[in-house]
PDB file of C-alpha atoms in Angstrom:
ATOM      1  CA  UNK A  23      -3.036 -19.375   1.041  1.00 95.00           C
ATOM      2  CA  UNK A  24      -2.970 -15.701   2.227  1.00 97.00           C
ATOM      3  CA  UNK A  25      -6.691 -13.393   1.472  1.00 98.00           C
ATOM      4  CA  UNK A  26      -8.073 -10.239   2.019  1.00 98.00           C
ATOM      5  CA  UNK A  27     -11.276 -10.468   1.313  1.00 98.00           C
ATOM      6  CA  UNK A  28     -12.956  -6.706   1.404  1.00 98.00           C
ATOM      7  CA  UNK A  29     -17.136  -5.885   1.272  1.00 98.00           C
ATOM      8  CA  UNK A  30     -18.555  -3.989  -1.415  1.00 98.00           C
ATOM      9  CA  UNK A  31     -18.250  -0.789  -2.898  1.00 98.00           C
ATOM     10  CA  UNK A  32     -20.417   2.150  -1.199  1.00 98.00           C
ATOM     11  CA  UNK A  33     -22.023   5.217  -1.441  1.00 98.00           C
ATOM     12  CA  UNK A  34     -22.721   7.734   1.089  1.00 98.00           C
ATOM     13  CA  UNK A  35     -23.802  11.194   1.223  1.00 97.00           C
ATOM     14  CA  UNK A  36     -21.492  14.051   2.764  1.00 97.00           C
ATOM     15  CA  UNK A  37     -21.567  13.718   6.396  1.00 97.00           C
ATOM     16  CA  UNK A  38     -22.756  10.305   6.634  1.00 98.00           C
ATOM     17  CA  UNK A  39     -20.252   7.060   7.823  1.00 98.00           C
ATOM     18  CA  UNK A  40     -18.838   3.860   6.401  1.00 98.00           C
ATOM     19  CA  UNK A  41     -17.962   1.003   7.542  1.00 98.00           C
ATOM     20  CA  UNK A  42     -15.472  -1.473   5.298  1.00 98.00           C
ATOM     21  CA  UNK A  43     -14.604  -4.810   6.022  1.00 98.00           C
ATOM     22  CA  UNK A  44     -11.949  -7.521   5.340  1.00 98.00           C
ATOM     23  CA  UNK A  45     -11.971 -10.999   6.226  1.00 98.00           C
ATOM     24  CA  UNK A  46      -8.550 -12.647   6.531  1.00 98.00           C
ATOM     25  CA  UNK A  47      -8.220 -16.539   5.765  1.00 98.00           C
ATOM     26  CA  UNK A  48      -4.917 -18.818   5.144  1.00 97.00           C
ATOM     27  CA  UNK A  49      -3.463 -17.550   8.707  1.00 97.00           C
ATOM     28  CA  UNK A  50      -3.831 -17.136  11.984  1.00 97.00           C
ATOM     29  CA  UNK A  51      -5.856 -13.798  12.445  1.00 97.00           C
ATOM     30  CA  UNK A  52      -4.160 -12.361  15.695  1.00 97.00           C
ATOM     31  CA  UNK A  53      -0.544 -12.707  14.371  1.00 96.00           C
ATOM     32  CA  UNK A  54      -0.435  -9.980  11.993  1.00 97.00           C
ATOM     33  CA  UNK A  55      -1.148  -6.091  11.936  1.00 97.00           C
ATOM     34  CA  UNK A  56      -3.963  -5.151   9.381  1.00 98.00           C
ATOM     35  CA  UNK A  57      -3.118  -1.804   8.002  1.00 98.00           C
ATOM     36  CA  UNK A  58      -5.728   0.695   6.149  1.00 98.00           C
ATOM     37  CA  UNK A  59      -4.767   2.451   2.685  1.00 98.00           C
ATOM     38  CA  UNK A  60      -6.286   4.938   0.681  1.00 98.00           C
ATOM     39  CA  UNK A  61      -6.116   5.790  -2.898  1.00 98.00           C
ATOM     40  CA  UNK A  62      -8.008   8.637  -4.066  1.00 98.00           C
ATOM     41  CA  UNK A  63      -8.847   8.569  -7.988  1.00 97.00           C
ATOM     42  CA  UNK A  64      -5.742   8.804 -10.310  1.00 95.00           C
ATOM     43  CA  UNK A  65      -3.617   9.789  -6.855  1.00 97.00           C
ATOM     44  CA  UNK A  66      -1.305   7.719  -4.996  1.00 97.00           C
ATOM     45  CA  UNK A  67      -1.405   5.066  -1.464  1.00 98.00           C
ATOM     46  CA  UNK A  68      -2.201   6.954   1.565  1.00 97.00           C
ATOM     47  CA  UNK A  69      -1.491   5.310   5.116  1.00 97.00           C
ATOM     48  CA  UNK A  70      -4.578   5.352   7.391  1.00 97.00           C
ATOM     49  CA  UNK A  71      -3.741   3.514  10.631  1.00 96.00           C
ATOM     50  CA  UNK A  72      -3.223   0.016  11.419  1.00 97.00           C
ATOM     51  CA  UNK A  73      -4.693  -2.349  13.988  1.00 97.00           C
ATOM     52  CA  UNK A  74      -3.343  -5.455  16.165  1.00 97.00           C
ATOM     53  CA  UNK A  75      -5.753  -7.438  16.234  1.00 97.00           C
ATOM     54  CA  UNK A  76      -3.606  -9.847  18.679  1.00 96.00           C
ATOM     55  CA  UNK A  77      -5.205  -6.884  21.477  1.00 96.00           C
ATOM     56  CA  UNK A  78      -7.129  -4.499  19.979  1.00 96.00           C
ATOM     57  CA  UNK A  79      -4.295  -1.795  20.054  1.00 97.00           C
ATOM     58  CA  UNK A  80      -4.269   0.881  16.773  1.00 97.00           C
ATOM     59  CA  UNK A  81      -2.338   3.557  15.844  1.00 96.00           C
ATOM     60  CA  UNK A  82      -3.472   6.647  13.614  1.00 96.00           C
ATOM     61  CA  UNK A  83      -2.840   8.741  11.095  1.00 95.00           C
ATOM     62  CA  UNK A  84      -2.907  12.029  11.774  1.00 95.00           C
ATOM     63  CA  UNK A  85      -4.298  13.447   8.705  1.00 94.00           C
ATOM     64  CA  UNK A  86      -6.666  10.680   9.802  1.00 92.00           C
ATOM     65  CA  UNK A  87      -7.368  11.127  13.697  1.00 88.00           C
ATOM     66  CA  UNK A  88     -10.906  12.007  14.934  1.00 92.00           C
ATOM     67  CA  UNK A  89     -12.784  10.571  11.824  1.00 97.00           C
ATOM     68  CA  UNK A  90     -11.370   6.892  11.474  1.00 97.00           C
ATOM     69  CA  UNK A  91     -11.666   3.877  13.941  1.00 98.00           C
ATOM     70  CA  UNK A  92      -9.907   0.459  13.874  1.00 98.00           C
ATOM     71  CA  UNK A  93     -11.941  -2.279  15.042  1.00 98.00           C
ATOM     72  CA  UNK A  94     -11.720  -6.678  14.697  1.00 98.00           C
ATOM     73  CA  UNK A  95     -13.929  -8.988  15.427  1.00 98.00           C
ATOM     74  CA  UNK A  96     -11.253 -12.747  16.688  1.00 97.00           C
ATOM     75  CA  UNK A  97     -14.142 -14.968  16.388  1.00 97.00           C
ATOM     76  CA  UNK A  98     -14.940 -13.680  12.398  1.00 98.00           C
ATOM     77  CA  UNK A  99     -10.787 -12.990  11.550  1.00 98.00           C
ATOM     78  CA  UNK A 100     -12.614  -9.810  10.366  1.00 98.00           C
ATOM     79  CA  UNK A 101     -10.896  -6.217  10.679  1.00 98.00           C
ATOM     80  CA  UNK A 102     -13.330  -3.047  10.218  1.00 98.00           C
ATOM     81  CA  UNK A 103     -12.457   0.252   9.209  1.00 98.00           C
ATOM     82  CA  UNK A 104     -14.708   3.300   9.689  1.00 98.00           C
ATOM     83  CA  UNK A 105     -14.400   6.931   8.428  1.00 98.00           C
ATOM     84  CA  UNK A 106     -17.006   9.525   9.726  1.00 97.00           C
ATOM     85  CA  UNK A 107     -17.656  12.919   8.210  1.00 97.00           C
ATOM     86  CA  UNK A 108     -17.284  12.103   4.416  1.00 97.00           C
ATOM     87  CA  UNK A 109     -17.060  14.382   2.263  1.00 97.00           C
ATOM     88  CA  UNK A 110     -16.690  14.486  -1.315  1.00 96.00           C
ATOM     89  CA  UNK A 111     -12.909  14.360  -1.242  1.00 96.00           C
ATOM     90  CA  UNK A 112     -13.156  11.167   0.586  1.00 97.00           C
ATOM     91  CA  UNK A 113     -14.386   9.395  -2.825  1.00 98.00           C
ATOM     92  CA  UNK A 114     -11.515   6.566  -2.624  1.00 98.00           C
ATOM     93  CA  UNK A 115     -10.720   3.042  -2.822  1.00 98.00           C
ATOM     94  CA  UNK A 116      -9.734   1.671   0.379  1.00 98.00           C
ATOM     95  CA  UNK A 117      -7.647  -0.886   0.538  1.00 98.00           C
ATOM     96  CA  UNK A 118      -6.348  -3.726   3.599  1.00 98.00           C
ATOM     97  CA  UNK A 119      -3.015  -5.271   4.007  1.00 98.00           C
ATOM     98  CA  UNK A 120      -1.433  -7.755   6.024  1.00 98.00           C
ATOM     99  CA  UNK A 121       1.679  -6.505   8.116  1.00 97.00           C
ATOM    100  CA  UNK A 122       3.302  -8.816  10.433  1.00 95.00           C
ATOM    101  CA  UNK A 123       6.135  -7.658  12.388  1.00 90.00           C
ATOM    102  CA  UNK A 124       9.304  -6.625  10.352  1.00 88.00           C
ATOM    103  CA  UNK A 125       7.664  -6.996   7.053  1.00 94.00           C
ATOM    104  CA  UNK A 126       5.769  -4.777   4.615  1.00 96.00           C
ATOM    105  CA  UNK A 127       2.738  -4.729   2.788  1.00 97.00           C
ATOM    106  CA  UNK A 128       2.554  -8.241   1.300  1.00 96.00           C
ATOM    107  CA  UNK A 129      -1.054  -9.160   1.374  1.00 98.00           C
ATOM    108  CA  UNK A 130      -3.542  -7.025   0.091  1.00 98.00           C
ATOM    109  CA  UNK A 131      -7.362  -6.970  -0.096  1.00 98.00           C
ATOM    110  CA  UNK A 132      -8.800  -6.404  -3.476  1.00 98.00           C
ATOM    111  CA  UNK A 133     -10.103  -2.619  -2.448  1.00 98.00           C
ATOM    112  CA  UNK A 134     -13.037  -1.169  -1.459  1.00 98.00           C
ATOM    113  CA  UNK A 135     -14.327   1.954  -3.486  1.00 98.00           C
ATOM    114  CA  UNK A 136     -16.379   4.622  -1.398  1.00 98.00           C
ATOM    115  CA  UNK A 137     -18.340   7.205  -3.446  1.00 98.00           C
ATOM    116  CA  UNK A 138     -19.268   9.805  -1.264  1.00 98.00           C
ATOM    117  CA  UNK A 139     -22.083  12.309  -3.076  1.00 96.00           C
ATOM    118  CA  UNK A 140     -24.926  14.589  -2.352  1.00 94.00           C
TER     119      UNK A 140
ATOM    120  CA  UNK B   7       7.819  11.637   9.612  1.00 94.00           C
ATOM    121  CA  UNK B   8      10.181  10.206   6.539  1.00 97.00           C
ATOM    122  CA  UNK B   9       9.231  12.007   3.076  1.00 98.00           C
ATOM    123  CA  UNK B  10      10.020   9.634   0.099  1.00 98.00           C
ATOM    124  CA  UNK B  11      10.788  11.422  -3.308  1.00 98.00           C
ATOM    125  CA  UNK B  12      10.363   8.844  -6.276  1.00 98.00           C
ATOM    126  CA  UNK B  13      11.601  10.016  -9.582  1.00 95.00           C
ATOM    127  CA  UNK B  14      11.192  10.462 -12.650  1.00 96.00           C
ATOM    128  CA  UNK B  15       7.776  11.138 -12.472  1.00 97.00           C
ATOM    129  CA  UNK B  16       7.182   9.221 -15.590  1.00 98.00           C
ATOM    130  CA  UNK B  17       9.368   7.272 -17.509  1.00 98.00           C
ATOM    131  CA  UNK B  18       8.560   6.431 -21.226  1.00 97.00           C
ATOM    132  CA  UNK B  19      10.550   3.250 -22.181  1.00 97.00           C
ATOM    133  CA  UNK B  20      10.205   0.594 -24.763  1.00 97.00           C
ATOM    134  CA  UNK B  21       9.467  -3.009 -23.808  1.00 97.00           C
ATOM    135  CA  UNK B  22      12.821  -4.653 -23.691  1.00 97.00           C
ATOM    136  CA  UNK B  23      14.827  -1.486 -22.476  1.00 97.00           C
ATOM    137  CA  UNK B  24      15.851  -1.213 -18.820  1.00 98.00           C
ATOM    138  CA  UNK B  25      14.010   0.839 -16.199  1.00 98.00           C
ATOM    139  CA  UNK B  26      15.826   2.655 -13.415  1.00 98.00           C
ATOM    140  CA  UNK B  27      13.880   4.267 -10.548  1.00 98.00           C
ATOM    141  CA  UNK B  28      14.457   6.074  -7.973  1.00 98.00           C
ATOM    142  CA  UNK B  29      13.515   6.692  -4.456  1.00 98.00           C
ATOM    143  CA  UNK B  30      15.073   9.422  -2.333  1.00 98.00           C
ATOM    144  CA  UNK B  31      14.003   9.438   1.630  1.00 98.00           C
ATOM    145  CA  UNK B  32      14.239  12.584   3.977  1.00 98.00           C
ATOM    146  CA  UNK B  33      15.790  10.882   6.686  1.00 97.00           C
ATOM    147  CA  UNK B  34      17.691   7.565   6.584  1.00 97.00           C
ATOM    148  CA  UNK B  35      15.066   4.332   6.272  1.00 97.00           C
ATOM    149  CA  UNK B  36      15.263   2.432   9.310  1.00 94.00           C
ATOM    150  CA  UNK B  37      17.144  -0.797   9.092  1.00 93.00           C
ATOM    151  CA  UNK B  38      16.965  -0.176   5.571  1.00 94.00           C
ATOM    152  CA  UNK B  39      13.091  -1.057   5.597  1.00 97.00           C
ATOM    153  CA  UNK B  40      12.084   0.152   2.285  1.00 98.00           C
ATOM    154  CA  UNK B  41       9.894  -1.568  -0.122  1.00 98.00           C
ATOM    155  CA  UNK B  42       8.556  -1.484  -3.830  1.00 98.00           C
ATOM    156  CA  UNK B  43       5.192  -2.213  -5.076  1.00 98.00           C
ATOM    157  CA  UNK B  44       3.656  -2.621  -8.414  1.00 98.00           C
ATOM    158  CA  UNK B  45       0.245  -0.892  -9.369  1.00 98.00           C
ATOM    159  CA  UNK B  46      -1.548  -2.054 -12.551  1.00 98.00           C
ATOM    160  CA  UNK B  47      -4.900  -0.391 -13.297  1.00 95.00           C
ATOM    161  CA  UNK B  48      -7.976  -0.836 -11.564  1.00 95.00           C
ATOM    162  CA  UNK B  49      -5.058  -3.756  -9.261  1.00 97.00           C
ATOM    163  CA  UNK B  50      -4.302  -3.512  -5.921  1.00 98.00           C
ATOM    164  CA  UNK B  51      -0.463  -2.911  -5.018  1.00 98.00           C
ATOM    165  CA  UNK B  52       1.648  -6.103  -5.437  1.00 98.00           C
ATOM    166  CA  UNK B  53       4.451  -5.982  -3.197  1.00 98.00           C
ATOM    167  CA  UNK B  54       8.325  -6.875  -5.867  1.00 98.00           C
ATOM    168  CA  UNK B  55      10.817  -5.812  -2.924  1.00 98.00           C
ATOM    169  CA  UNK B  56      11.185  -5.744   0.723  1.00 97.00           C
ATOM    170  CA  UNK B  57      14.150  -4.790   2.841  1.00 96.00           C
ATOM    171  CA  UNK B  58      15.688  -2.861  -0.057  1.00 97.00           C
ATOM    172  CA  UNK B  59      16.979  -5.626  -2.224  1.00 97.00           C
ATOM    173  CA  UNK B  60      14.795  -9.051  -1.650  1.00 98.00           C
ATOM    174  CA  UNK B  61      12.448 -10.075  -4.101  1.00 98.00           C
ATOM    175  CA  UNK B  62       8.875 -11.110  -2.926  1.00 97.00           C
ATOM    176  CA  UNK B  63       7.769 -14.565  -3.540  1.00 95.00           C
ATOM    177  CA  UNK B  64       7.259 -15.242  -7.320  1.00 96.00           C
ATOM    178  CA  UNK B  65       8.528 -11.531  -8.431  1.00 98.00           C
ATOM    179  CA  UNK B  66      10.436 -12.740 -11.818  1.00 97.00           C
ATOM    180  CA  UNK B  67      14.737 -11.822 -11.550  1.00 96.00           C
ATOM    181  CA  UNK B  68      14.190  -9.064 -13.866  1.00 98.00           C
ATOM    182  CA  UNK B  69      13.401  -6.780 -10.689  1.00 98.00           C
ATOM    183  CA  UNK B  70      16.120  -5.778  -8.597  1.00 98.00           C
ATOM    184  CA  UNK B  71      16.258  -3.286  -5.516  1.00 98.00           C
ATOM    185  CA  UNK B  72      19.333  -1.637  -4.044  1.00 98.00           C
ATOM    186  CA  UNK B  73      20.441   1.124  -2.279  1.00 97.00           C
ATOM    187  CA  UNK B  74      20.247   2.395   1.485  1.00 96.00           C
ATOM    188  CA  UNK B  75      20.422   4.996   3.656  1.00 96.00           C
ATOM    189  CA  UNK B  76      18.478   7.196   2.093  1.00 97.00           C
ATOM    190  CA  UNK B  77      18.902   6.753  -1.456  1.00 98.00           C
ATOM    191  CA  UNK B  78      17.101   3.182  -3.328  1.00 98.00           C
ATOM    192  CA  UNK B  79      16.804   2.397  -6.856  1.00 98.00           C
ATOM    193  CA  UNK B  80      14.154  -0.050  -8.225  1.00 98.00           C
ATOM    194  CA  UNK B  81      16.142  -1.616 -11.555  1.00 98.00           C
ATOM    195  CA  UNK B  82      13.868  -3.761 -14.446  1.00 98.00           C
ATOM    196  CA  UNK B  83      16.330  -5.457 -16.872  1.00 97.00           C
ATOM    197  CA  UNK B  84      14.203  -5.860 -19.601  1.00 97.00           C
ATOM    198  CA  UNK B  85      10.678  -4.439 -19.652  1.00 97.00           C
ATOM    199  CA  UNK B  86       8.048  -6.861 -20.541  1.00 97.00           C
ATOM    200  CA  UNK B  87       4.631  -5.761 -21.711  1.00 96.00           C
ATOM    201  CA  UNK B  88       3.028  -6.431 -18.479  1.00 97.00           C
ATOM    202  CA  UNK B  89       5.465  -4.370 -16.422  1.00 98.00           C
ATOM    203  CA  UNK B  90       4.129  -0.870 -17.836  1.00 97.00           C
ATOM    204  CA  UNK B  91       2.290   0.422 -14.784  1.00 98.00           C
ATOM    205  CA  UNK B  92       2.704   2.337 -11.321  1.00 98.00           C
ATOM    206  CA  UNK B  93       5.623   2.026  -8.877  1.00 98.00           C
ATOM    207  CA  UNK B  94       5.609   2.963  -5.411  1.00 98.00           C
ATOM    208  CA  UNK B  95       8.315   3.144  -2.693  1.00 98.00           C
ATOM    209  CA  UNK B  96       7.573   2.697   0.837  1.00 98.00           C
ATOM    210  CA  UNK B  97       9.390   3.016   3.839  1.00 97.00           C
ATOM    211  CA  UNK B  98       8.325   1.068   6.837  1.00 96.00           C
ATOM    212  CA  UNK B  99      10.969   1.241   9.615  1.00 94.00           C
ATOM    213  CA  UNK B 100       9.964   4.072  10.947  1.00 93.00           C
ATOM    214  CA  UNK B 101       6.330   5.372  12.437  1.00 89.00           C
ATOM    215  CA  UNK B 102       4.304   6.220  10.400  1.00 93.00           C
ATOM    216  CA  UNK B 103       5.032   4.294   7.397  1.00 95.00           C
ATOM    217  CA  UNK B 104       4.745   6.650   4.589  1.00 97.00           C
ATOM    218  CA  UNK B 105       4.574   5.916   0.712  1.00 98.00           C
ATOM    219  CA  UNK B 106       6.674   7.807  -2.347  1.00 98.00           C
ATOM    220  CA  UNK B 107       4.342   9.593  -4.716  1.00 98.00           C
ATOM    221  CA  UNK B 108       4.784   6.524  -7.374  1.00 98.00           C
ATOM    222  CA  UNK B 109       6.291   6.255 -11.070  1.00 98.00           C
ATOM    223  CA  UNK B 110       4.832   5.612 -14.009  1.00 98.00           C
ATOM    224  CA  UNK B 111       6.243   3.348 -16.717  1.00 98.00           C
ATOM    225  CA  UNK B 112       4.776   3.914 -19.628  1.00 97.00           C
ATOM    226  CA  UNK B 113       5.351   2.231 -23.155  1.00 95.00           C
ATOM    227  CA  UNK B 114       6.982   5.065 -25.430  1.00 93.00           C
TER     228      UNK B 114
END
Protein backbone atom coordinates (compact mmCIF):
# COMPACT_ATOMS: atom_id res chain seq x y z
CA UNK A 1 0.00 0.00 0.00
CA UNK A 2 0.55 3.77 -0.64
CA UNK A 3 2.76 5.94 2.54
CA UNK A 4 4.01 9.11 3.28
CA UNK A 5 5.98 8.76 5.89
CA UNK A 6 7.13 12.49 7.22
CA UNK A 7 10.17 13.23 10.12
CA UNK A 8 9.40 14.85 13.22
CA UNK A 9 8.05 17.91 14.39
CA UNK A 10 10.65 20.95 14.76
CA UNK A 11 11.56 23.96 16.24
CA UNK A 12 13.62 26.69 14.99
CA UNK A 13 14.36 30.13 15.87
CA UNK A 14 13.48 33.15 13.43
CA UNK A 15 15.92 33.15 10.72
CA UNK A 16 17.14 29.75 11.05
CA UNK A 17 16.18 26.67 8.26
CA UNK A 18 14.33 23.38 8.15
CA UNK A 19 14.55 20.65 6.49
CA UNK A 20 11.32 18.02 6.35
CA UNK A 21 11.30 14.78 4.98
CA UNK A 22 8.98 12.06 3.54
CA UNK A 23 9.74 8.67 2.61
CA UNK A 24 7.43 7.11 0.01
CA UNK A 25 6.87 3.17 0.06
CA UNK A 26 4.07 0.90 -1.81
CA UNK A 27 5.24 2.51 -5.34
CA UNK A 28 7.63 3.22 -7.54
CA UNK A 29 9.30 6.55 -6.29
CA UNK A 30 10.07 8.31 -9.73
CA UNK A 31 6.49 7.90 -11.13
CA UNK A 32 4.73 10.40 -9.19
CA UNK A 33 5.04 14.25 -8.38
CA UNK A 34 5.46 14.91 -4.54
CA UNK A 35 3.76 18.13 -3.79
CA UNK A 36 4.40 20.41 -0.49
CA UNK A 37 1.33 21.85 1.63
CA UNK A 38 1.06 24.12 4.33
CA UNK A 39 -1.45 24.65 6.98
CA UNK A 40 -0.92 27.34 9.32
CA UNK A 41 -2.84 26.90 12.81
CA UNK A 42 -6.71 26.98 12.55
CA UNK A 43 -6.11 28.31 8.64
CA UNK A 44 -6.55 26.45 5.56
CA UNK A 45 -4.04 24.13 2.76
CA UNK A 46 -1.55 26.28 1.15
CA UNK A 47 0.30 24.98 -2.11
CA UNK A 48 4.12 25.18 -1.80
CA UNK A 49 5.69 23.66 -4.93
CA UNK A 50 5.98 20.25 -6.14
CA UNK A 51 8.88 18.11 -7.30
CA UNK A 52 9.43 15.24 -10.07
CA UNK A 53 11.39 13.23 -8.70
CA UNK A 54 11.48 11.09 -12.14
CA UNK A 55 14.37 14.27 -12.96
CA UNK A 56 14.74 16.48 -10.39
CA UNK A 57 12.51 19.22 -12.08
CA UNK A 58 10.22 21.59 -9.42
CA UNK A 59 8.03 24.20 -9.77
CA UNK A 60 7.28 27.05 -7.11
CA UNK A 61 5.06 28.92 -5.46
CA UNK A 62 5.40 32.25 -5.66
CA UNK A 63 4.38 33.36 -2.33
CA UNK A 64 7.02 30.67 -1.83
CA UNK A 65 10.07 31.46 -4.26
CA UNK A 66 13.51 32.39 -2.81
CA UNK A 67 12.97 30.65 0.64
CA UNK A 68 11.85 26.98 -0.31
CA UNK A 69 13.83 24.20 -2.21
CA UNK A 70 12.62 20.81 -3.59
CA UNK A 71 15.05 18.16 -3.35
CA UNK A 72 14.87 13.76 -3.59
CA UNK A 73 17.12 11.49 -2.87
CA UNK A 74 16.10 7.90 -5.87
CA UNK A 75 18.20 5.62 -3.93
CA UNK A 76 16.14 6.52 -0.31
CA UNK A 77 12.41 7.20 -2.33
CA UNK A 78 12.87 10.23 0.01
CA UNK A 79 11.60 13.86 -1.07
CA UNK A 80 12.99 16.93 1.13
CA UNK A 81 11.51 20.14 1.58
CA UNK A 82 13.38 23.19 2.93
CA UNK A 83 12.15 26.69 3.96
CA UNK A 84 14.84 29.35 4.90
CA UNK A 85 14.18 32.58 6.73
CA UNK A 86 11.47 31.43 9.28
CA UNK A 87 9.78 33.50 10.94
CA UNK A 88 7.16 33.28 13.39
CA UNK A 89 4.36 33.22 10.86
CA UNK A 90 5.89 30.21 9.39
CA UNK A 91 4.68 28.11 12.62
CA UNK A 92 2.78 25.36 10.36
CA UNK A 93 2.21 21.85 9.71
CA UNK A 94 3.62 20.79 6.55
CA UNK A 95 2.27 18.29 4.86
CA UNK A 96 3.42 15.76 1.48
CA UNK A 97 1.24 14.31 -1.12
CA UNK A 98 1.48 12.05 -3.87
CA UNK A 99 0.43 13.54 -7.38
CA UNK A 100 0.83 11.47 -10.37
CA UNK A 101 -0.10 12.85 -13.60
CA UNK A 102 -3.87 13.74 -14.06
CA UNK A 103 -4.77 13.04 -10.54
CA UNK A 104 -5.03 15.00 -7.29
CA UNK A 105 -3.93 14.83 -3.93
CA UNK A 106 -4.59 11.20 -2.97
CA UNK A 107 -1.77 10.23 -0.73
CA UNK A 108 -0.83 12.20 2.03
CA UNK A 109 1.93 12.18 4.67
CA UNK A 110 0.79 12.41 8.20
CA UNK A 111 2.26 16.25 8.58
CA UNK A 112 5.06 17.74 9.87
CA UNK A 113 4.56 20.64 12.48
CA UNK A 114 7.35 23.46 12.47
CA UNK A 115 7.37 25.81 15.50
CA UNK A 116 9.37 28.59 14.67
CA UNK A 117 10.20 30.87 18.07
CA UNK A 118 12.71 33.16 19.57
CA UNK B 1 -4.11 31.83 -11.08
CA UNK B 2 -7.83 30.16 -10.43
CA UNK B 3 -9.46 31.62 -7.06
CA UNK B 4 -11.88 29.00 -5.52
CA UNK B 5 -14.77 30.48 -3.32
CA UNK B 6 -16.26 27.64 -1.01
CA UNK B 7 -19.41 28.52 0.76
CA UNK B 8 -21.13 28.68 3.37
CA UNK B 9 -18.46 29.31 5.52
CA UNK B 10 -19.95 27.11 8.10
CA UNK B 11 -22.76 25.03 7.96
CA UNK B 12 -24.54 23.84 11.22
CA UNK B 13 -26.51 20.61 10.38
CA UNK B 14 -27.81 17.73 12.34
CA UNK B 15 -26.45 14.22 11.82
CA UNK B 16 -28.84 12.64 9.41
CA UNK B 17 -29.71 15.94 7.43
CA UNK B 18 -28.12 16.56 4.03
CA UNK B 19 -25.11 18.82 3.43
CA UNK B 20 -24.76 20.91 0.29
CA UNK B 21 -21.49 22.74 -0.46
CA UNK B 22 -20.33 24.79 -2.63
CA UNK B 23 -17.36 25.71 -4.62
CA UNK B 24 -17.28 28.65 -7.02
CA UNK B 25 -13.89 29.01 -9.30
CA UNK B 26 -12.69 32.36 -10.97
CA UNK B 27 -12.01 30.94 -14.15
CA UNK B 28 -13.36 27.66 -15.58
CA UNK B 29 -11.42 24.37 -13.89
CA UNK B 30 -9.49 22.76 -16.45
CA UNK B 31 -10.90 19.55 -17.78
CA UNK B 32 -13.10 19.84 -14.96
CA UNK B 33 -10.11 18.91 -12.52
CA UNK B 34 -11.56 19.79 -9.27
CA UNK B 35 -11.39 17.83 -6.16
CA UNK B 36 -12.81 17.55 -2.49
CA UNK B 37 -11.04 16.66 0.59
CA UNK B 38 -12.03 15.92 4.07
CA UNK B 39 -10.16 17.50 7.16
CA UNK B 40 -10.83 16.02 10.63
CA UNK B 41 -8.86 17.56 13.51
CA UNK B 42 -5.38 17.23 14.19
CA UNK B 43 -5.94 14.58 10.31
CA UNK B 44 -4.35 15.14 7.33
CA UNK B 45 -6.69 15.88 4.18
CA UNK B 46 -8.41 12.69 2.86
CA UNK B 47 -9.07 13.06 -0.64
CA UNK B 48 -13.70 11.99 -1.24
CA UNK B 49 -13.72 13.36 -5.00
CA UNK B 50 -11.62 13.77 -7.98
CA UNK B 51 -12.53 14.96 -11.43
CA UNK B 52 -15.67 16.64 -10.11
CA UNK B 53 -17.93 13.70 -9.54
CA UNK B 54 -15.74 10.31 -8.82
CA UNK B 55 -15.51 9.03 -5.52
CA UNK B 56 -11.99 8.05 -4.15
CA UNK B 57 -11.39 4.54 -3.24
CA UNK B 58 -13.44 3.51 -0.11
CA UNK B 59 -15.30 7.12 0.19
CA UNK B 60 -18.90 5.64 1.39
CA UNK B 61 -22.02 6.65 -1.55
CA UNK B 62 -23.25 9.17 0.77
CA UNK B 63 -20.69 11.72 -0.92
CA UNK B 64 -21.43 12.96 -4.20
CA UNK B 65 -19.64 15.72 -6.41
CA UNK B 66 -21.09 17.55 -9.39
CA UNK B 67 -20.91 20.48 -11.23
CA UNK B 68 -18.37 22.08 -13.83
CA UNK B 69 -17.21 24.87 -15.37
CA UNK B 70 -16.86 26.89 -12.75
CA UNK B 71 -19.48 26.13 -10.39
CA UNK B 72 -19.16 22.38 -8.09
CA UNK B 73 -21.20 21.27 -5.30
CA UNK B 74 -19.98 18.66 -2.73
CA UNK B 75 -23.58 16.83 -1.65
CA UNK B 76 -23.64 14.39 1.84
CA UNK B 77 -27.00 12.52 1.92
CA UNK B 78 -27.16 11.84 5.33
CA UNK B 79 -24.59 13.19 7.79
CA UNK B 80 -23.06 10.66 9.98
CA UNK B 81 -21.30 11.59 13.19
CA UNK B 82 -17.94 11.20 11.75
CA UNK B 83 -18.54 13.48 8.77
CA UNK B 84 -18.62 16.81 10.99
CA UNK B 85 -15.30 18.35 10.00
CA UNK B 86 -13.45 20.58 7.27
CA UNK B 87 -14.05 20.54 3.50
CA UNK B 88 -11.82 21.79 0.98
CA UNK B 89 -12.10 22.26 -2.82
CA UNK B 90 -9.22 22.12 -5.03
CA UNK B 91 -8.65 22.75 -8.45
CA UNK B 92 -5.79 21.06 -10.16
CA UNK B 93 -5.99 21.53 -13.97
CA UNK B 94 -4.50 24.46 -14.09
CA UNK B 95 -0.84 25.83 -12.73
CA UNK B 96 -0.68 26.46 -9.81
CA UNK B 97 -3.09 24.27 -8.18
CA UNK B 98 -4.82 26.36 -5.69
CA UNK B 99 -7.19 25.27 -2.72
CA UNK B 100 -10.86 26.91 -1.64
CA UNK B 101 -10.73 28.43 1.81
CA UNK B 102 -12.65 25.14 3.28
CA UNK B 103 -16.19 24.56 5.05
CA UNK B 104 -16.97 23.62 8.16
CA UNK B 105 -19.70 21.14 9.10
CA UNK B 106 -20.51 21.42 12.29
CA UNK B 107 -23.17 19.43 14.44
CA UNK B 108 -26.02 22.07 15.31
Amino acid sequence: QVQLVQSGAEVKKPGASVRVSCKASGYTFTKCAIHWVRQAPGQGLEWMGWINPGNGNTRYSQKFQGRVTLTRDTSASTGYMELSSLRSEDTAVFYCARVCFGEPMEYWGQGTLVTVSS
Amino acid sequence: EIVLTQSPGTLSLSPGERATLSCRASQTVSSNYLAWYQQRPDQAPRLLISGASSRATGIPDRFSGSGSGTDFTLTISRLEPEDFAVYYCQQYGSSPCTFGQGTKVEIK
